[in-house]
Structures are given as structure tokens and as C-alpha cells.
Short mmCIF file of C-alpha atoms in Angstrom, two decimals:
data_model
loop_
_atom_site.label_atom_id
_atom_site.label_comp_id
_atom_site.label_asym_id
_atom_site.label_seq_id
_atom_site.Cartn_x
_atom_site.Cartn_y
_atom_site.Cartn_z
CA UNK A 1 -2.10 32.09 -65.07
CA UNK A 2 1.42 32.38 -63.68
CA UNK A 3 3.07 30.38 -61.08
CA UNK A 4 1.92 32.54 -58.16
CA UNK A 5 -1.64 32.98 -59.30
CA UNK A 6 -4.94 31.09 -59.72
CA UNK A 7 -7.72 30.95 -62.26
CA UNK A 8 -9.85 32.82 -59.75
CA UNK A 9 -7.38 35.88 -60.17
CA UNK A 10 -7.88 36.10 -63.89
CA UNK A 11 -11.25 37.58 -64.59
CA UNK A 12 -9.68 40.12 -66.87
CA UNK A 13 -9.72 37.50 -69.57
CA UNK A 14 -13.51 37.09 -69.71
CA UNK A 15 -14.19 40.80 -68.95
CA UNK A 16 -12.09 41.62 -72.01
CA UNK A 17 -12.89 38.74 -74.39
CA UNK A 18 -16.54 38.01 -73.85
CA UNK A 19 -17.64 41.47 -75.04
CA UNK A 20 -15.60 40.63 -78.24
CA UNK A 21 -17.81 37.60 -78.87
CA UNK A 22 -15.56 34.97 -77.35
CA UNK A 23 -16.44 32.25 -74.71
CA UNK A 24 -13.74 32.10 -72.08
CA UNK A 25 -12.68 28.93 -70.20
CA UNK A 26 -10.44 29.70 -67.23
CA UNK A 27 -8.57 26.55 -66.47
CA UNK A 28 -6.90 25.76 -63.15
CA UNK A 29 -3.79 23.62 -62.86
CA UNK A 30 -3.55 20.51 -60.76
CA UNK A 31 -2.04 21.58 -57.39
CA UNK A 32 -3.07 25.21 -57.83
CA UNK A 33 -5.97 27.02 -56.37
CA UNK A 34 -8.41 24.64 -54.85
CA UNK A 35 -7.42 21.75 -57.31
CA UNK A 36 -5.54 18.77 -55.93
CA UNK A 37 -2.59 17.30 -57.64
CA UNK A 38 1.18 17.54 -58.02
CA UNK A 39 2.21 19.93 -60.56
CA UNK A 40 4.90 19.26 -63.05
CA UNK A 41 5.58 19.94 -66.67
CA UNK A 42 3.99 16.70 -67.80
CA UNK A 43 0.95 17.00 -65.50
CA UNK A 44 0.22 20.56 -66.43
CA UNK A 45 0.52 20.12 -70.16
CA UNK A 46 -1.49 16.88 -70.15
CA UNK A 47 -4.22 18.44 -68.13
CA UNK A 48 -4.12 21.41 -70.57
CA UNK A 49 -4.57 19.09 -73.57
CA UNK A 50 -7.54 17.50 -71.85
CA UNK A 51 -9.06 20.91 -70.99
CA UNK A 52 -8.47 22.09 -74.62
CA UNK A 53 -10.09 18.95 -76.14
CA UNK A 54 -13.10 19.31 -73.75
CA UNK A 55 -13.48 22.91 -74.70
CA UNK A 56 -13.45 22.08 -78.41
CA UNK A 57 -15.88 19.24 -77.98
CA UNK A 58 -18.32 21.44 -75.96
CA UNK A 59 -18.07 24.75 -77.80
CA UNK A 60 -16.42 23.98 -81.29
CA UNK A 61 -13.86 26.15 -83.04
CA UNK A 62 -12.08 28.35 -83.44
CA UNK A 63 -10.06 27.40 -80.38
CA UNK A 64 -7.57 30.02 -79.12
CA UNK A 65 -5.13 29.24 -76.28
CA UNK A 66 -3.97 31.89 -73.97
CA UNK A 67 -1.21 31.51 -71.23
CA UNK A 68 0.51 33.99 -68.99
CA UNK A 69 4.08 33.36 -67.69
CA UNK A 70 4.07 29.83 -66.54
CA UNK A 71 0.80 29.62 -68.27
CA UNK A 72 2.38 30.56 -71.58
CA UNK A 73 4.67 27.62 -71.24
CA UNK A 74 1.56 25.35 -70.54
CA UNK A 75 -0.28 26.78 -73.58
CA UNK A 76 2.64 26.40 -75.81
CA UNK A 77 3.02 22.71 -74.72
CA UNK A 78 -0.69 22.19 -75.39
CA UNK A 79 -0.59 23.93 -78.80
CA UNK A 80 2.26 21.63 -79.79
CA UNK A 81 0.01 18.63 -79.75
CA UNK A 82 -1.67 18.23 -83.15
CA UNK A 83 -4.85 16.69 -81.75
CA UNK A 84 -5.64 20.00 -80.08
CA UNK A 85 -5.68 21.80 -83.40
CA UNK A 86 -5.65 25.26 -81.88
CA UNK A 87 -6.44 27.98 -84.19
CA UNK A 88 -4.20 30.51 -82.53
CA UNK A 89 -1.94 31.06 -79.39
CA UNK A 90 -1.46 34.16 -77.21
CA UNK A 91 1.54 34.22 -74.81
CA UNK A 92 1.75 36.87 -72.31
CA UNK A 93 5.21 37.40 -70.67
CA UNK A 94 6.65 34.15 -72.03
CA UNK A 95 10.27 32.85 -71.72
CA UNK A 96 12.31 30.94 -74.34
CA UNK A 97 13.12 27.95 -72.20
CA UNK A 98 13.19 27.40 -68.41
CA UNK A 99 16.91 26.29 -67.87
CA UNK A 100 18.14 29.34 -69.67
CA UNK A 101 15.83 31.59 -67.49
CA UNK A 102 16.89 29.93 -64.31
CA UNK A 103 20.54 30.35 -65.33
CA UNK A 104 19.98 34.03 -65.97
CA UNK A 105 18.11 34.67 -62.56
CA UNK A 106 20.61 32.58 -60.55
CA UNK A 107 23.97 33.07 -62.45
CA UNK A 108 26.19 31.85 -59.57
CA UNK A 109 24.48 28.50 -59.17
CA UNK A 110 24.64 25.59 -61.63
CA UNK A 111 20.71 25.65 -61.70
CA UNK A 112 20.64 24.06 -65.24
CA UNK A 113 21.55 20.76 -63.51
CA UNK A 114 18.75 20.86 -61.12
CA UNK A 115 15.88 22.19 -63.23
CA UNK A 116 13.51 19.21 -63.60
CA UNK A 117 11.05 20.80 -66.07
CA UNK A 118 12.19 22.17 -69.28
CA UNK A 119 9.13 24.12 -70.60
CA UNK A 120 11.03 24.73 -73.71
CA UNK A 121 8.76 27.13 -75.45
CA UNK A 122 10.79 27.55 -78.56
CA UNK A 123 10.63 23.79 -79.12
CA UNK A 124 6.97 23.74 -78.54
CA UNK A 125 6.36 26.66 -80.85
CA UNK A 126 8.21 24.88 -83.64
CA UNK A 127 5.48 22.23 -83.71
CA UNK A 128 2.62 24.80 -83.94
CA UNK A 129 1.79 26.17 -87.44
CA UNK A 130 -0.94 28.80 -86.39
CA UNK A 131 -0.41 32.42 -85.57
CA UNK A 132 1.29 33.19 -82.32
CA UNK A 133 0.80 36.63 -80.47
CA UNK A 134 3.19 37.50 -77.84
CA UNK A 135 2.93 40.22 -75.12
CA UNK A 136 6.10 41.61 -73.59
CA UNK A 137 6.27 43.72 -70.41
CA UNK A 138 9.31 45.93 -71.07
CA UNK A 139 9.95 46.52 -67.30
CA UNK A 140 9.32 42.75 -66.40
CA UNK A 141 11.19 42.09 -63.18
CA UNK A 142 10.40 38.28 -63.33
CA UNK A 143 10.85 37.28 -67.02
CA UNK A 144 13.59 39.68 -68.53
CA UNK A 145 12.22 41.04 -71.74
CA UNK A 146 15.31 39.65 -73.57
CA UNK A 147 13.81 36.16 -72.83
CA UNK A 148 10.52 37.01 -74.57
CA UNK A 149 12.46 38.71 -77.43
CA UNK A 150 14.58 35.65 -77.92
CA UNK A 151 11.37 33.40 -78.07
CA UNK A 152 9.73 35.81 -80.56
CA UNK A 153 12.91 35.84 -82.74
CA UNK A 154 13.08 32.12 -82.77
CA UNK A 155 9.62 31.70 -84.04
CA UNK A 156 9.49 30.98 -87.76
CA UNK A 157 5.70 30.84 -88.26
CA UNK A 158 3.08 33.63 -88.25
CA UNK A 159 3.83 35.94 -85.23
CA UNK A 160 3.37 39.36 -83.81
CA UNK A 161 4.68 41.03 -80.84
CA UNK A 162 2.91 43.59 -78.45
CA UNK A 163 5.25 45.63 -76.32
CA UNK A 164 4.11 47.53 -73.28
CA UNK A 165 6.95 49.91 -72.29
CA UNK A 166 6.12 50.78 -68.73
CA UNK A 167 4.65 47.41 -67.71
CA UNK A 168 6.10 45.05 -65.23
CA UNK A 169 5.39 41.32 -64.99
CA UNK A 170 2.15 41.74 -63.11
CA UNK A 171 1.31 45.19 -64.37
CA UNK A 172 0.74 44.79 -68.03
CA UNK A 173 -2.37 46.72 -69.17
CA UNK A 174 -5.26 44.33 -68.64
CA UNK A 175 -8.11 46.86 -68.62
CA UNK A 176 -10.82 45.22 -70.86
CA UNK A 177 -11.65 48.38 -72.85
CA UNK A 178 -8.03 48.63 -74.17
CA UNK A 179 -7.80 48.10 -77.86
CA UNK A 180 -5.00 45.55 -77.98
CA UNK A 181 -7.36 42.77 -76.89
CA UNK A 182 -9.24 43.05 -80.12
CA UNK A 183 -5.97 43.48 -82.15
CA UNK A 184 -4.60 40.26 -80.59
CA UNK A 185 -7.70 38.32 -81.30
CA UNK A 186 -7.98 39.62 -84.92
CA UNK A 187 -4.43 38.48 -85.50
CA UNK A 188 -4.82 34.94 -84.03
CA UNK A 189 -8.29 34.28 -85.34
CA UNK A 190 -9.29 36.69 -87.90
CA UNK A 191 -13.00 36.89 -88.87
CA UNK A 192 -14.07 34.68 -91.66
CA UNK A 193 -14.40 37.45 -94.13
CA UNK A 194 -10.71 38.43 -93.55
CA UNK A 195 -9.49 34.95 -93.36
CA UNK A 196 -11.02 34.30 -96.76
CA UNK A 197 -9.40 37.19 -98.53
#
């Protein structure tokens, strides 16, 4: 989930993905929701790695990582670690790198000097070889669409972009019956018959 959310707010994911045959694990970050802890890039990514490894141990593969906004940066950081061995990655309203985003949002302040966490999604994606699906909200008021587009263009591996023209950062079409959920999953983790062709 994003910076202002919690896992308890994201039931659209199991509602959409479980009918498609996927088991969904909603992970909460340290320091968010009811979890104790102090959030930082290192803490969130390390916790994400532990969660992904536990999910793979419990449920097997394929393992697809999803992240939204801040969660997209966490998911990208987790996917970059080879021991996770994710099958695919879905990034909803991601940015390219946090210092560039902060500089765009606060152009009159030297924010690059003060941003502790880098959350460099472009660098993380360069270490991940699997398919990456990205979701852009074209009217995003938090993550300017140009930052999602820049990340998409920087990706050299398999990728696909879904653009929702009238959506904002928190109003992308999450209804579980919409066909894009299936399209995304077919792209990042195609059924075995398709993958073997």
C-alpha cells in the first residue's frame, strides 16, 4: 500500500485476484497500521524480503509481487534481491526515484540534500529480469505521470504499461470485475500452456 494507507485498506487485491485463482498475502510495513517499528527504506525492503520468502515457503510458486505508490518502491526493492526469485512484478502508480520526485514536488527547496531514503525504482528494476507491469493514473496528483512514464521507459526488460486516463492517485479503477486485473496477471505470470509456447 501507499504511504498514507494500511494493509487493512487494500481488500480490493484479494477481491480481484482470488477469483482468478491467486492466493493473496497483504503485508503490513513496520511502523504502519497496527505494526510496531520504525519505517525506513532498509527496514521496509528487508521486511518485504522476509515476507516474500515466507510466502514462497508456505505456498510455493509462482510468486508475484504487487506494490502501490510507496509499496511499488518496496516491491521493486524486494524483487531486486535474487533470493526472492519473484515470477513477476506489478507496480501501481510508481515513481522513478524518490529524490527526483521530491525535487519536482518542492522545486524551491534543496530537498535532494535532505531525502534520506532513495527508493530508486529504476536501479531496482535493472536487477530484476522478470516481467514488470506498471499502472499509471493519468490524473495522478501525488506521483506525476511523467515520473511513472520515465520509470517505464528506463526499464530494459519485459514490461507493459496500463494507463487509466481519468484516474487520480487514489482513484484508479480497482473494481474486482474489471478485465485489467486478468490482463496484468496473464502478463506477469502467464499460464503454463502459454509460457511453454
